[in-house]
Tab-separated table of C-alpha atoms in Angstrom:
chain	number	residue	atom	x	y	z
B	1	UNK	CA	-5.734	-44.087	-33.209
B	2	UNK	CA	-2.615	-45.943	-34.336
B	3	UNK	CA	0.538	-46.814	-32.437
B	4	UNK	CA	2.702	-45.114	-35.063
B	5	UNK	CA	0.962	-41.824	-34.215
B	6	UNK	CA	3.019	-41.808	-31.012
B	7	UNK	CA	6.430	-42.522	-32.507
B	8	UNK	CA	9.359	-40.117	-32.736
B	9	UNK	CA	13.084	-40.290	-33.407
B	10	UNK	CA	15.170	-40.217	-30.234
B	11	UNK	CA	18.981	-40.135	-30.429
B	12	UNK	CA	20.449	-42.719	-28.065
B	13	UNK	CA	22.843	-40.110	-26.680
B	14	UNK	CA	19.895	-38.364	-24.986
B	15	UNK	CA	19.017	-41.363	-22.789
B	16	UNK	CA	20.258	-40.442	-19.300
B	17	UNK	CA	22.081	-43.109	-17.305
B	18	UNK	CA	22.756	-40.915	-14.250
B	19	UNK	CA	20.627	-38.143	-12.727
B	20	UNK	CA	21.578	-34.506	-12.411
B	21	UNK	CA	23.231	-33.464	-9.152
B	22	UNK	CA	21.952	-31.636	-7.231
B	23	UNK	CA	18.560	-33.052	-8.112
B	24	UNK	CA	16.887	-29.709	-8.784
B	25	UNK	CA	19.607	-28.678	-11.247
B	26	UNK	CA	17.960	-30.790	-13.957
B	27	UNK	CA	16.473	-28.911	-16.874
B	28	UNK	CA	12.744	-28.204	-17.029
B	29	UNK	CA	10.809	-27.636	-20.236
B	30	UNK	CA	7.866	-25.342	-19.505
B	31	UNK	CA	4.960	-25.850	-21.893
B	32	UNK	CA	2.038	-23.535	-21.176
B	33	UNK	CA	-0.581	-23.808	-23.861
B	34	UNK	CA	1.283	-23.378	-27.161
B	35	UNK	CA	4.287	-21.619	-25.579
B	36	UNK	CA	7.520	-23.483	-24.799
B	37	UNK	CA	10.382	-22.186	-22.638
B	38	UNK	CA	13.615	-23.615	-21.278
B	39	UNK	CA	13.933	-23.526	-17.481
B	40	UNK	CA	15.466	-25.614	-14.706
B	41	UNK	CA	13.678	-27.591	-12.013
B	42	UNK	CA	14.964	-25.036	-9.484
B	43	UNK	CA	12.720	-22.471	-11.241
B	44	UNK	CA	9.584	-24.462	-10.420
B	45	UNK	CA	8.549	-22.552	-7.259
B	46	UNK	CA	8.396	-19.316	-9.265
B	47	UNK	CA	6.410	-21.039	-12.039
B	48	UNK	CA	3.700	-22.081	-9.583
B	49	UNK	CA	1.222	-19.951	-7.673
B	50	UNK	CA	0.584	-19.792	-3.916
B	51	UNK	CA	-2.302	-22.152	-3.250
B	52	UNK	CA	-1.340	-24.640	-5.968
B	53	UNK	CA	-1.086	-28.206	-4.704
B	54	UNK	CA	1.498	-30.749	-5.854
B	55	UNK	CA	0.481	-34.411	-5.576
B	56	UNK	CA	3.446	-36.621	-4.655
B	57	UNK	CA	3.722	-40.406	-4.700
B	58	UNK	CA	5.272	-41.682	-1.446
B	59	UNK	CA	5.888	-45.245	-2.627
B	60	UNK	CA	9.278	-46.725	-1.775
B	61	UNK	CA	11.227	-48.710	-4.369
B	62	UNK	CA	12.568	-52.018	-3.184
B	63	UNK	CA	15.970	-53.341	-4.353
B	64	UNK	CA	14.064	-55.907	-6.378
B	65	UNK	CA	16.911	-57.487	-8.349
B	66	UNK	CA	18.526	-60.431	-6.621
B	67	UNK	CA	21.280	-62.861	-7.580
B	68	UNK	CA	21.254	-66.248	-5.884
B	69	UNK	CA	21.881	-69.891	-6.499
B	70	UNK	CA	19.768	-73.003	-6.416
B	71	UNK	CA	21.418	-75.980	-4.656
B	72	UNK	CA	20.211	-79.438	-5.632
B	73	UNK	CA	21.448	-82.961	-5.085
B	74	UNK	CA	22.126	-85.181	-8.094
B	75	UNK	CA	23.638	-88.604	-8.703
B	76	UNK	CA	26.965	-86.871	-9.251
B	77	UNK	CA	26.686	-84.856	-6.017
B	78	UNK	CA	25.579	-81.288	-5.192
B	79	UNK	CA	24.717	-79.075	-8.176
B	80	UNK	CA	24.410	-75.292	-7.996
B	81	UNK	CA	22.766	-73.048	-10.596
B	82	UNK	CA	23.022	-69.265	-10.653
B	83	UNK	CA	19.578	-67.618	-10.701
B	84	UNK	CA	18.790	-63.957	-11.448
B	85	UNK	CA	15.481	-62.857	-9.883
B	86	UNK	CA	13.407	-59.715	-10.299
B	87	UNK	CA	10.601	-59.239	-7.800
B	88	UNK	CA	7.406	-57.931	-9.382
B	89	UNK	CA	4.757	-57.483	-6.703
B	90	UNK	CA	3.710	-58.858	-3.307
B	91	UNK	CA	0.728	-61.194	-3.143
B	92	UNK	CA	-2.042	-61.384	-0.564
B	93	UNK	CA	-0.712	-64.732	0.724
B	94	UNK	CA	2.691	-63.266	1.594
B	95	UNK	CA	4.528	-64.544	-1.478
B	96	UNK	CA	6.114	-62.418	-4.200
B	97	UNK	CA	5.403	-62.756	-7.904
B	98	UNK	CA	8.760	-62.750	-9.655
B	99	UNK	CA	10.698	-63.335	-12.843
B	100	UNK	CA	13.735	-65.615	-12.909
B	101	UNK	CA	16.507	-66.186	-15.409
B	102	UNK	CA	16.959	-68.929	-16.379
B	103	UNK	CA	13.479	-70.114	-15.394
B	104	UNK	CA	14.140	-73.569	-16.869
B	105	UNK	CA	16.559	-74.340	-14.028
B	106	UNK	CA	13.826	-74.024	-11.413
B	107	UNK	CA	11.437	-76.723	-10.256
B	108	UNK	CA	8.553	-76.784	-7.791
B	109	UNK	CA	9.715	-76.470	-4.155
B	110	UNK	CA	13.305	-75.569	-5.071
B	111	UNK	CA	15.078	-73.243	-2.665
B	112	UNK	CA	17.030	-70.206	-3.853
B	113	UNK	CA	19.754	-68.856	-1.572
B	114	UNK	CA	20.428	-65.129	-1.924
B	115	UNK	CA	22.606	-64.490	1.134
B	116	UNK	CA	23.399	-65.990	4.510
B	117	UNK	CA	20.160	-64.436	5.770
B	118	UNK	CA	17.800	-64.496	2.810
B	119	UNK	CA	16.338	-67.456	0.919
B	120	UNK	CA	13.074	-68.299	-0.830
B	121	UNK	CA	11.048	-71.395	-1.751
B	122	UNK	CA	9.824	-71.737	-5.337
B	123	UNK	CA	6.187	-72.128	-6.322
B	124	UNK	CA	5.490	-72.586	-10.022
B	125	UNK	CA	1.978	-72.485	-11.441
B	126	UNK	CA	1.334	-72.415	-15.196
B	127	UNK	CA	4.515	-70.505	-15.893
B	128	UNK	CA	4.016	-67.993	-13.081
B	129	UNK	CA	6.734	-67.872	-10.418
B	130	UNK	CA	5.999	-67.016	-6.823
B	131	UNK	CA	8.606	-66.923	-4.086
B	132	UNK	CA	8.014	-67.440	-0.367
B	133	UNK	CA	10.846	-65.839	1.564
B	134	UNK	CA	12.179	-67.086	4.886
B	135	UNK	CA	11.802	-63.631	6.438
B	136	UNK	CA	9.034	-61.050	6.730
B	137	UNK	CA	8.481	-57.519	7.956
B	138	UNK	CA	11.488	-55.461	9.004
B	139	UNK	CA	13.767	-58.525	8.905
B	140	UNK	CA	12.878	-59.090	5.245
B	141	UNK	CA	13.369	-55.413	4.391
B	142	UNK	CA	16.819	-55.368	5.998
B	143	UNK	CA	17.956	-58.576	4.291
B	144	UNK	CA	16.599	-57.435	0.928
B	145	UNK	CA	18.332	-54.057	1.219
B	146	UNK	CA	21.615	-55.845	1.894
B	147	UNK	CA	21.299	-58.430	-0.891
B	148	UNK	CA	19.315	-56.668	-3.597
B	149	UNK	CA	20.058	-54.126	-6.309
B	150	UNK	CA	17.775	-51.376	-7.577
B	151	UNK	CA	15.572	-52.445	-10.508
B	152	UNK	CA	16.795	-49.914	-13.051
B	153	UNK	CA	14.646	-49.583	-16.176
B	154	UNK	CA	15.736	-51.722	-19.147
B	155	UNK	CA	16.988	-48.710	-21.112
B	156	UNK	CA	19.460	-47.932	-18.301
B	157	UNK	CA	20.254	-51.499	-17.258
B	158	UNK	CA	21.254	-52.316	-20.846
B	159	UNK	CA	23.960	-49.630	-20.643
B	160	UNK	CA	25.349	-50.274	-17.152
B	161	UNK	CA	24.781	-52.383	-14.056
B	162	UNK	CA	23.049	-50.907	-10.987
B	163	UNK	CA	25.370	-49.861	-8.179
B	164	UNK	CA	25.259	-48.397	-4.674
B	165	UNK	CA	24.622	-44.876	-5.992
B	166	UNK	CA	21.329	-46.046	-7.437
B	167	UNK	CA	19.999	-46.944	-3.987
B	168	UNK	CA	19.922	-43.202	-3.315
B	169	UNK	CA	19.471	-41.828	-6.842
B	170	UNK	CA	16.492	-44.084	-7.697
B	171	UNK	CA	14.521	-43.196	-4.547
B	172	UNK	CA	12.531	-40.071	-3.707
B	173	UNK	CA	13.568	-38.131	-0.614
B	174	UNK	CA	10.124	-38.762	0.926
B	175	UNK	CA	9.849	-42.478	0.012
B	176	UNK	CA	7.903	-44.151	2.791
B	177	UNK	CA	5.579	-46.998	1.826
B	178	UNK	CA	7.479	-50.026	0.523
B	179	UNK	CA	6.153	-51.821	-2.530
B	180	UNK	CA	7.285	-50.355	-5.864
B	181	UNK	CA	9.664	-51.945	-8.343
B	182	UNK	CA	10.027	-48.719	-10.341
B	183	UNK	CA	10.422	-45.152	-9.129
B	184	UNK	CA	7.984	-42.252	-9.641
B	185	UNK	CA	10.773	-40.622	-11.586
B	186	UNK	CA	9.532	-37.028	-11.891
B	187	UNK	CA	9.833	-36.857	-8.101
B	188	UNK	CA	13.538	-37.719	-8.257
B	189	UNK	CA	14.197	-34.038	-9.040
B	190	UNK	CA	13.135	-32.954	-5.539
B	191	UNK	CA	15.458	-32.590	-2.547
B	192	UNK	CA	14.952	-31.149	0.927
B	193	UNK	CA	16.119	-27.627	0.041
B	194	UNK	CA	13.841	-27.590	-2.987
B	195	UNK	CA	10.872	-28.729	-0.872
B	196	UNK	CA	11.566	-25.837	1.517
B	197	UNK	CA	11.528	-23.392	-1.411
B	198	UNK	CA	8.116	-24.690	-2.499
B	199	UNK	CA	6.768	-24.245	1.029
B	200	UNK	CA	8.135	-20.693	1.174
B	201	UNK	CA	6.336	-19.944	-2.091
B	202	UNK	CA	3.032	-21.104	-0.589
B	203	UNK	CA	2.759	-24.257	-2.679
B	204	UNK	CA	1.037	-27.100	-0.836
B	205	UNK	CA	1.841	-30.805	-1.137
B	206	UNK	CA	-0.248	-33.924	-0.666
B	207	UNK	CA	1.063	-37.481	-0.502
B	208	UNK	CA	-0.667	-40.434	-2.119
B	209	UNK	CA	0.604	-43.947	-2.804
B	210	UNK	CA	0.816	-45.920	-6.042
B	211	UNK	CA	3.121	-48.925	-6.009
B	212	UNK	CA	4.634	-48.783	-9.488
B	213	UNK	CA	4.894	-52.235	-11.049
B	214	UNK	CA	7.227	-53.704	-13.651
B	215	UNK	CA	4.352	-53.518	-16.116
B	216	UNK	CA	5.100	-49.831	-16.496
B	217	UNK	CA	7.917	-50.880	-18.878
B	218	UNK	CA	5.795	-53.241	-21.004
B	219	UNK	CA	5.568	-52.161	-24.652
B	220	UNK	CA	2.280	-51.579	-26.447
B	221	UNK	CA	1.874	-54.514	-28.860
B	222	UNK	CA	-1.365	-53.597	-30.635
B	223	UNK	CA	-1.673	-51.273	-33.613
B	224	UNK	CA	-5.015	-49.860	-32.448
B	225	UNK	CA	-3.941	-48.310	-29.144
B	226	UNK	CA	-7.509	-48.118	-27.826
B	227	UNK	CA	-7.485	-51.923	-27.487
B	228	UNK	CA	-4.376	-51.970	-25.277
B	229	UNK	CA	-4.868	-53.459	-21.801
B	230	UNK	CA	-3.023	-51.673	-18.989
B	231	UNK	CA	-1.346	-53.474	-16.103
B	232	UNK	CA	-2.976	-53.050	-12.697
B	233	UNK	CA	-1.186	-51.332	-9.803
B	234	UNK	CA	-2.197	-50.929	-6.167
B	235	UNK	CA	-2.768	-47.441	-4.844
B	236	UNK	CA	-4.292	-45.486	-1.996
B	237	UNK	CA	-5.658	-41.975	-1.543
B	238	UNK	CA	-6.256	-41.467	2.155
B	239	UNK	CA	-9.134	-39.392	3.581
B	240	UNK	CA	-6.781	-36.546	4.548
B	241	UNK	CA	-5.323	-36.403	1.034
B	242	UNK	CA	-8.778	-36.321	-0.551
B	243	UNK	CA	-9.870	-33.518	1.788
B	244	UNK	CA	-6.744	-31.477	0.982
B	245	UNK	CA	-7.361	-31.722	-2.764
B	246	UNK	CA	-11.035	-30.791	-2.399
B	247	UNK	CA	-10.096	-27.777	-0.281
B	248	UNK	CA	-7.566	-26.608	-2.895
B	249	UNK	CA	-10.130	-26.876	-5.680
B	250	UNK	CA	-12.710	-24.963	-3.646
B	251	UNK	CA	-10.137	-22.198	-3.033
B	252	UNK	CA	-9.310	-21.928	-6.736
B	253	UNK	CA	-5.872	-23.557	-6.571
B	254	UNK	CA	-4.557	-25.981	-9.152
B	255	UNK	CA	-4.048	-29.727	-8.675
B	256	UNK	CA	-0.681	-30.673	-10.192
B	257	UNK	CA	0.474	-34.275	-9.897
B	258	UNK	CA	4.213	-34.858	-10.006
B	259	UNK	CA	4.574	-37.850	-12.280
B	260	UNK	CA	2.160	-39.968	-14.257
B	261	UNK	CA	1.792	-42.438	-11.375
B	262	UNK	CA	0.269	-39.804	-9.099
B	263	UNK	CA	-1.850	-38.537	-11.981
B	264	UNK	CA	-3.263	-41.966	-12.840
B	265	UNK	CA	-4.132	-42.583	-9.209
B	266	UNK	CA	-6.004	-39.331	-8.573
B	267	UNK	CA	-7.854	-39.594	-11.886
B	268	UNK	CA	-8.907	-43.109	-10.809
B	269	UNK	CA	-10.112	-41.875	-7.421
B	270	UNK	CA	-11.919	-38.699	-8.498
B	271	UNK	CA	-15.657	-38.527	-9.151
B	272	UNK	CA	-16.759	-37.364	-12.629
B	273	UNK	CA	-17.247	-33.822	-11.309
B	274	UNK	CA	-13.676	-33.750	-9.931
B	275	UNK	CA	-14.597	-34.305	-6.293
B	276	UNK	CA	-11.810	-36.343	-4.735
B	277	UNK	CA	-12.736	-39.439	-2.749
B	278	UNK	CA	-10.698	-41.743	-0.555
B	279	UNK	CA	-9.560	-44.760	-2.560
B	280	UNK	CA	-7.783	-48.045	-1.927
B	281	UNK	CA	-7.355	-50.786	-4.487
B	282	UNK	CA	-5.936	-51.450	-7.921
B	283	UNK	CA	-6.186	-49.239	-10.958
B	284	UNK	CA	-5.573	-50.087	-14.601
B	285	UNK	CA	-6.699	-46.722	-15.960
B	286	UNK	CA	-5.481	-46.060	-19.507
B	287	UNK	CA	-5.393	-42.380	-20.497
B	288	UNK	CA	-5.091	-41.509	-24.181
B	289	UNK	CA	-6.376	-38.652	-26.405
B	290	UNK	CA	-10.083	-38.130	-25.916
B	291	UNK	CA	-9.944	-38.785	-22.169
B	292	UNK	CA	-12.289	-36.621	-20.069
B	293	UNK	CA	-10.171	-35.086	-17.315
B	294	UNK	CA	-11.568	-34.983	-13.784
B	295	UNK	CA	-9.126	-33.279	-11.422
B	296	UNK	CA	-5.714	-32.738	-13.046
B	297	UNK	CA	-4.894	-29.118	-13.970
B	298	UNK	CA	-1.238	-29.574	-14.985
B	299	UNK	CA	1.507	-32.192	-14.768
B	300	UNK	CA	5.206	-32.336	-13.978
B	301	UNK	CA	6.750	-35.338	-15.699
B	302	UNK	CA	9.904	-36.614	-17.371
B	303	UNK	CA	10.210	-37.352	-21.096
B	304	UNK	CA	8.781	-40.690	-22.162
B	305	UNK	CA	9.503	-43.548	-24.547
B	306	UNK	CA	8.259	-43.479	-28.139
B	307	UNK	CA	5.043	-45.497	-28.611
B	308	UNK	CA	4.498	-45.709	-24.838
B	309	UNK	CA	1.269	-45.374	-22.880
B	310	UNK	CA	2.842	-42.460	-21.006
B	311	UNK	CA	3.390	-40.558	-24.244
B	312	UNK	CA	-0.294	-41.190	-24.993
B	313	UNK	CA	-1.182	-39.796	-21.559
B	314	UNK	CA	0.676	-36.514	-22.056
B	315	UNK	CA	-0.816	-36.276	-25.561
B	316	UNK	CA	-4.251	-36.506	-23.943
B	317	UNK	CA	-3.309	-33.638	-21.628
B	318	UNK	CA	-1.684	-31.231	-24.073
B	319	UNK	CA	-2.977	-32.370	-27.443
B	320	UNK	CA	-1.195	-34.606	-29.939
B	321	UNK	CA	0.233	-31.814	-32.088
B	322	UNK	CA	1.517	-29.816	-29.128
B	323	UNK	CA	3.223	-32.852	-27.589
B	324	UNK	CA	4.932	-33.489	-30.894
B	325	UNK	CA	6.193	-29.889	-30.844
B	326	UNK	CA	7.314	-30.265	-27.224
B	327	UNK	CA	9.259	-33.452	-27.940
B	328	UNK	CA	10.777	-32.012	-31.126
B	329	UNK	CA	11.952	-29.050	-29.034
B	330	UNK	CA	13.329	-31.346	-26.324
B	331	UNK	CA	15.344	-33.394	-28.822
B	332	UNK	CA	16.611	-30.321	-30.678
B	333	UNK	CA	17.724	-28.737	-27.388
B	334	UNK	CA	19.404	-31.876	-25.989
B	335	UNK	CA	17.080	-32.538	-23.071
B	336	UNK	CA	17.908	-35.784	-21.296
B	337	UNK	CA	15.231	-38.476	-21.530
B	338	UNK	CA	13.569	-41.119	-19.339
B	339	UNK	CA	13.923	-42.031	-15.658
B	340	UNK	CA	17.172	-40.178	-14.876
B	341	UNK	CA	16.528	-37.440	-17.402
B	342	UNK	CA	15.159	-33.909	-17.372
B	343	UNK	CA	11.582	-32.832	-16.640
B	344	UNK	CA	8.707	-30.925	-18.153
B	345	UNK	CA	5.901	-28.874	-16.646
B	346	UNK	CA	2.852	-29.299	-18.853
B	347	UNK	CA	0.073	-26.727	-18.409
B	348	UNK	CA	-2.742	-27.153	-20.932
B	349	UNK	CA	-4.737	-24.170	-22.205
B	350	UNK	CA	-7.852	-25.893	-20.945
B	351	UNK	CA	-9.030	-29.356	-19.991
């Protein structure tokens, strides 16, 4: 299975840099078996059945991009260096793993000042940067929200800088548990009115947590995709969530994750026979064609990068040839791609 098997031509004009407003007005490509139809996200309640259960990721994206400066004394007097920081993930010891640019201007035990309230001490170990902030808990969250910018994906950030709109646009309406540095983007199509319409239809929802890491944007660098090593991300399926999914399966309803993050988590937590179990820990599950599905019946997701692990995942769900047809249709019909783009509802003939 070669990396080039998952390539396709994508016109740059189809890369969305802003989301649709209202959120549910985005387009939705419905792929059910071999059939493809053009819908909108607002049609979703009527495309689902009473008793179906959507699985939603309640992670909260932090404004992980910070601009600060590093003060240091020299023989010529005080010297300041501008430092751009991207937070990656929290560590068990209370520090944050981070990237900095330029890294060469940092030394062990330097201090970076981000605002009047927020600063961090530098710890460098074999090229890995960890930052220990001067604040924690709610105080840290408040200072970070004031000083930080949303960590837009590279394919958006290369076209424009993040702004205040992104603090709302790049966050789900139910975001609760802080820890992600990338959004579960399929869920960005949901708003409160749309959630009410799903409830009225009899569609159930269950919340799980997967803190999406920056590794989600890492390219695949091996030609044989089966040798690719996935990044690990922390997630949790609570007892209540597991019980809800088991009850839906017993009643004959479908389990439909919204987004690949929710899908990867529940596939990690499920037993081989599809029984859902409570789970807490990291997962580095890599889903590509040939994967034996446990619990997922369908998937709502956005359109993914060429040669990406997420394109491999949807190929595993729908079949390689059908995904190629779906993406050819999306390009030909000017669907908007990636994090702020349009969505698809993928319902395989069988798993």
